[in-house]
Amino acid sequence: MPGYNTEADYENAIIELFKNDLGYEYVYGPDVERDFKSPLYDTVLEESLYRLNKGLPADAINDALFKLRNFENGELAQKNAEFMEYLQSGIPVRYLEKGEERSGIVYLADYSHPENNSFIVANQWTFIENSNKRPDIILFLNGLPVVLVELKSPSREETDASEAYRQLRNYMQEIPSMFIYNAICVMSDQSTSKAGTITSGEDRFMEWKTKDGSYENTQYAQFDTFFEGLFQKDRLLDIIKNFICFSNEGIKSYKILAGYHQYFAVRKAVESTKHATVTDGKGGVFWHTQGSGKSLSMVFYAHLLQDALDSPTIVVLTDRNDLDDQLYGQFAKCKKFLRQEPIHAESREHLKSLLAGRQANGIIFTTMQKFEESHEPLSERRNIVVMADEAHRGQYGLAEKIKITTNEDGEEVAKRVVGTARIIRNSLPNATYIGFTGTPISSKDRSTREVFGDYIDIYDMTQAVEDGATRPVYYESRVIKLHLDEATLRLIDAEYDIMANNADPQVIEQSKKQLGQMEAVLGNDQTINSLVCDILDHYENNRANLLTGKAMIVAYSRAIAMKIYNRILELRPAWTEKVAVVMTESNKDPEEWRKIIGNKHHKDELAQKFKDNDSPLKIAIVVDMWLTGFDVPSLATMYVYKPMQGYNLMQAIARVNRVFRDKEGGLVVDYVGIASALKQAMNDYTVRDKKNYGDTDVAKVAYPKFLEKLSICQDLFHHYDYSKFMSGTDLERAKTISGAVNFIMGRELEKERDTFLKEALMLHQALSLCSSLVDEPMRFEAAFFESVRVLVIRLTNQGGGQKISLPEMNARINELLKQSIKSDGVINLFSDVNSEFSLFDPKFLEEISKMKEKNLAVELLKKLIAEQVQIYRRTNVVKSEKFSEIMQRAMNAYLNGMLTNEQVIDEMMKLAKQIAAAHNEGKELGLTADELAFYDALTKPQAIKDFYENDELIAITKELAETLRKNRTIDWNRREQARARMRMLIKRLLKKHKYPPEGMDDAVQTVMTQCELWTDNMEE
């Protein structure tokens, strides 16, 4: 029985969209005569190159075609990088003209005139390399397969976009040459459509949620928004040329496709800059929340600016060397895309000479401090664009102040202090200024607006979390655990007040004495001991087994960082590789510190280890370093022992908001009372950010959610006694779990089962954030529900086969579950290997039928038989239909209550035996599996055997198979004409044998369908 809304229906809908709404030409793969071993649409490619490069002779085009078809050996990513270079900038060629060698460039696309290009959407496009593959949809730009789309059925529960991702990875192994020419990979199951590149992990594939750049604030974009937003002809060309780049990370290279928020914001920023260059020089402020790819947006912006403004000189301004290093590093990794190497200005004089030594081009990195060294203009050129990173620190200001200080003779003197922003403006008076920031400009901060102008684009936390670009950050207070007295808390409050006024030098002078007191109190040995003991307890019991176990401790000062480090190693001497201190070194440091802090090379090594999910380094103790621009996606925990506020606080806690696998969010554990500072810092955020993230205290948010979800799960299992899980032996515990799975799999509980799977997942996620607040019995009960959830998903295959992570489950329970489930007849459910399930092993079938948990037995049999029917569907049309119908009838009768568990198991056991017998049927008739499929097709009508001897039917079968094998070279997948010829051959053969008898014309159609299936399967 054919399903509705199948993958084929969805494929047709997408093709229709490309043809009718986007104006692409459509071709059906089997109708195109071509070389199946070439991934290119060769005829269109050659015709396009001649059209796009009219001034060049055939020699030049042939040189380009040779380079396109012959890439040197290397990794797929390297070949793809070379191809992208050709696609974005053209292919350098050499050719002879009038006997002289000349050079030129052959362009693969016309980016200025979209209508001058060929855009083709093709389906069922077979390509043969390591094996035969036929991707669902390919988009050809001028004959180059630049986009590959993998679709999954919107109506089948067991397949989803994740399966499409695995299929894409499989294609990269089986038909790698197709991906040399790939710009964008797409996976879609209608409810979720995402785009990525050949190096993107599944969590890095992103939706495209708008057609015109407005943030539509939908949690899931419709599929048509995705395809129309990304693949309008002019936009696809723009994305290919300007919004795909390679980031070279040492040994590995990552291909990056801009997200929709980056694409539209960078486009707006370029327009705003163009306007500013001829008006007031205020390019505006680009606010994209931390973690949403701001550094890469700056790279895309700098790249686009070169064309938009005719090669301006770009000065990238940061306010600290470490920020400068991080951003410079990102630009350096993308230097090929930027077509120039970024340069570091070592001093003000160096900066001046770099600006004077050119009239255009150049990307120069510098810090604000270099501008403060003098008031003379550095350059009066107009074609300079200043990109300020994190454009609204305290020291930015236009106002001039008078600072009273004491000179060497003890006399008071008045000095004029000029705001940094004013100095920068004076230094580059005719430049255009644009600010990039991950946090909003404070409402009090007028000077930032005076320098840069208003917001160009806002991509807030709410949108970033909804889009899956970042994860939310939650907060847990542990101040109480340190027993800080009132006086200390007052000191901390005073520290916040000082920070709030840190632009005034006088206040800073006065504060230094108070800070000394603070250091003494927070660095007290007893307090440090309490702190470390609590961090160890919290980490080992709640965070060490979560994801990769990475955590960061933010210390008040360098001395306190060292004390925390030493105390951890006193309590955990084996942790020498697990914990490290990361901070700047000083000449005044004691000798023993130096060995631990190390030089720059040592810190770079630590950074590499901390970013490596498999390295033993799990805990980094930091003071200021790594709190901005340092990304470790799996980092999920930050322990804060340092008062921070405003911008600095938001930057720091954003270290834990990166996307990684099934990370629910980041957790910030507070030991110094940052709660009110956090609320204060949120004041400048958008209304919906404040609503969603204004209060992220786990005690108020995650813990109540955990209790609510636990209560729902308890209610769902109200009629099942699982008390033995809490108090029984290992074996009793295991039996309790398989019994619970059996209970929830009951057919009358279908709705409850769906509810349970959703609620238990939310229970698991809430627990990952607030486990330190949950008592042991409740944690244990949650572990019970989690283990039941995982088994149910494995059994019903709703996880699409993906590995389910169980980090929260107590390791011992997890182990015993695996063993005990095996001992109770459900073989190796936790394994992804299906080889242990043999449908043809009578002992195994017997074992299942005897299982006490009948619902479990039904599900297991259903899963195994469905897999077997799936195999038949690819080879034998008659058997597939027959077994599907029997299975469907049995399951319908079971679900409608007409069959009991025992009866449906009997029915399915009979079916399993029929399938097993069908496997041996061919041998008895002397037929191969292929030939048996034809025999079944020929004999499908019951009455056929009344008209023919069996030997006669076997002879027709063998001749039919032989005819198909011989004529496979015609390959009817190529075009309708060949297909028609194949049908003619089959009809002629059948006619010769007087098949079918009169009045049974439908029988021929079954045979034809089987022949098509056989040929298609050979192609696969």
Short mmCIF file of C-alpha atoms in Angstrom, two decimals, residues 127 131 137 154 312 445 512 572 725 886 936:
data_model
loop_
_atom_site.label_atom_id
_atom_site.label_comp_id
_atom_site.label_asym_id
_atom_site.label_seq_id
_atom_site.Cartn_x
_atom_site.Cartn_y
_atom_site.Cartn_z
CA PHE A 127 26.99 8.94 -10.49
CA SER A 131 29.68 2.55 -5.85
CA ILE A 137 18.42 16.63 -5.99
CA PRO A 154 8.14 13.93 6.03
CA PRO A 312 39.81 50.64 1.06
CA ASP A 445 26.76 55.28 26.79
CA LYS A 512 43.58 50.11 45.22
CA ARG A 572 43.59 15.44 44.03
CA PHE A 725 14.81 -0.06 41.04
CA ILE A 886 0.52 -9.46 6.14
CA ASP A 936 7.58 -14.35 -8.32
#
